[in-house]
Amino acid sequence: MMSTIAAPEFAMYHDEWHLSPILDTGEFVFFSGQTDTRPDGTVSADPETQFRDAFTSLGKNLAAAGLGFSDIVEMTTYHVELRRHLPAFMKVKDEHIRPPYPAWTAIGVVELITPGTIIEIRIIARRSKPGA
């Protein structure tokens, strides 16, 4: 049985965008893309702050699902000006993502949904691990 989950500050996306911020399928949990847009709708002008805000949002949604960063098995990131901002993104990513690292694909894009955003992070997490 599938269920929709969202951290309280992101629950409005279910009704406004007709999506599941988090879709829990039991073993695997799918997270819609997390951007650097803060719950109040603002976006920092500083790239490193945007990356921190995106990982903060992701952490809140992981916690809402009873998971943490170590449960991530796959991550896809979408970047405006990928090569320009990759060193700053890697720095912030490495503060949250630790070995064993998830599978990761980084994709450069022209724009994202909210004006001014430069990052979107989509993940799949696994609720149970073999041998755990």
Coordinates of C-alpha atoms in Angstrom, one line a residue:
M1 CA 0.0 0.0 0.0
M2 CA 1.3 3.4 -0.9
S3 CA 1.0 6.5 1.2
T4 CA 1.8 10.2 0.8
I5 CA 4.0 11.9 3.5
A6 CA 5.2 15.5 3.8
A7 CA 7.0 17.6 6.4
P8 CA 4.4 20.1 7.6
E9 CA 6.0 23.1 5.9
F10 CA 5.8 21.3 2.5
A11 CA 2.4 19.7 2.8
M12 CA 0.7 22.3 0.6
Y13 CA 2.5 20.8 -2.5
H14 CA 0.1 17.8 -2.4
D15 CA -2.9 20.0 -3.1
E16 CA -1.3 22.9 -5.0
W17 CA 0.8 20.8 -7.4
H18 CA -1.0 17.5 -7.2
L19 CA 2.0 15.5 -6.3
S20 CA 3.3 13.5 -3.4
P21 CA 6.2 15.3 -1.7
I22 CA 7.1 11.8 -0.4
L23 CA 5.6 8.5 -1.7
D24 CA 6.1 5.7 0.7
T25 CA 5.8 2.3 -0.9
G26 CA 7.0 0.3 2.1
E27 CA 10.6 -0.7 1.4
F28 CA 11.4 2.2 -1.0
V29 CA 10.5 5.8 -0.4
F30 CA 10.4 8.2 -3.4
F31 CA 11.0 12.0 -2.8
S32 CA 9.9 14.6 -5.3
G33 CA 12.5 17.1 -6.2
Q34 CA 13.6 19.4 -3.3
T35 CA 14.6 22.9 -4.4
D36 CA 16.2 25.7 -2.4
T37 CA 12.9 27.5 -2.0
R38 CA 12.3 28.2 1.6
P39 CA 8.9 27.4 3.2
D40 CA 8.1 31.2 3.0
G41 CA 8.7 31.1 -0.8
T42 CA 12.0 33.0 -0.7
V43 CA 15.2 32.0 -2.4
S44 CA 18.7 33.1 -1.4
A45 CA 20.9 34.9 -3.9
D46 CA 24.0 33.0 -2.7
P47 CA 24.5 29.6 -4.4
E48 CA 26.1 27.9 -1.3
T49 CA 23.1 29.0 0.8
Q50 CA 20.7 27.7 -1.8
F51 CA 22.4 24.3 -1.6
R52 CA 22.2 24.3 2.2
D53 CA 18.5 25.3 2.0
A54 CA 17.8 22.4 -0.4
F55 CA 19.6 19.9 1.9
T56 CA 17.7 21.4 4.9
S57 CA 14.4 20.8 3.1
L58 CA 15.4 17.3 2.1
G59 CA 16.4 16.6 5.7
K60 CA 13.0 17.7 7.0
N61 CA 11.2 15.5 4.5
L62 CA 13.5 12.5 5.3
A63 CA 12.7 13.0 9.0
A64 CA 9.0 13.2 8.2
A65 CA 9.3 9.7 6.6
G66 CA 11.3 8.4 9.6
L67 CA 14.5 8.3 7.5
G68 CA 17.9 10.0 7.4
F69 CA 20.5 10.9 4.8
S70 CA 22.1 7.5 5.3
D71 CA 19.0 5.8 3.9
I72 CA 19.4 7.4 0.5
V73 CA 20.2 4.9 -2.2
E74 CA 19.8 7.0 -5.4
M75 CA 20.1 10.8 -5.9
T76 CA 19.5 12.8 -9.0
T77 CA 20.4 16.5 -8.9
Y78 CA 19.3 19.2 -11.5
H79 CA 21.6 22.2 -11.7
V80 CA 21.3 25.6 -13.4
E81 CA 24.9 26.4 -14.4
L82 CA 26.1 23.0 -13.3
R83 CA 29.9 23.4 -13.9
R84 CA 30.0 26.9 -12.4
H85 CA 28.4 25.8 -9.1
L86 CA 29.6 22.2 -8.8
P87 CA 32.5 22.8 -6.3
A88 CA 30.1 24.6 -3.9
F89 CA 27.5 22.0 -4.3
M90 CA 30.0 19.2 -3.7
K91 CA 31.1 20.9 -0.5
V92 CA 27.5 21.1 0.9
K93 CA 26.6 17.6 -0.4
D94 CA 29.5 16.1 1.4
E95 CA 28.4 17.6 4.7
H96 CA 25.2 15.5 4.4
I97 CA 26.0 12.5 2.2
R98 CA 28.5 10.0 3.7
P99 CA 29.8 6.6 2.6
P100 CA 28.5 4.3 1.4
Y101 CA 27.5 6.9 -1.2
P102 CA 24.2 6.6 -3.1
A103 CA 24.1 6.3 -6.8
W104 CA 24.2 9.9 -8.1
T105 CA 23.5 11.6 -11.4
A106 CA 24.0 15.3 -11.9
I107 CA 22.1 17.0 -14.8
G108 CA 22.6 20.5 -16.1
V109 CA 19.3 22.3 -16.9
V110 CA 18.4 25.7 -18.3
E111 CA 15.8 26.6 -15.6
L112 CA 13.8 25.2 -12.6
I113 CA 10.2 25.9 -11.6
T114 CA 10.8 28.8 -9.1
P115 CA 12.6 31.8 -10.5
G116 CA 16.1 32.2 -9.1
T117 CA 16.5 28.5 -8.0
I118 CA 19.6 26.8 -9.2
I119 CA 19.2 23.3 -7.6
E120 CA 16.7 20.5 -7.3
I121 CA 17.4 17.2 -5.6
R122 CA 15.4 14.1 -6.2
I123 CA 16.1 11.0 -4.1
I124 CA 15.0 7.4 -3.5
A125 CA 15.5 6.0 0.0
R126 CA 15.3 2.5 1.2
R127 CA 13.5 1.8 4.5
S128 CA 15.0 -1.6 5.2
K129 CA 18.5 -2.8 4.3
P130 CA 19.6 -6.4 3.9
G131 CA 21.5 -7.6 6.9
A132 CA 20.4 -4.7 9.0

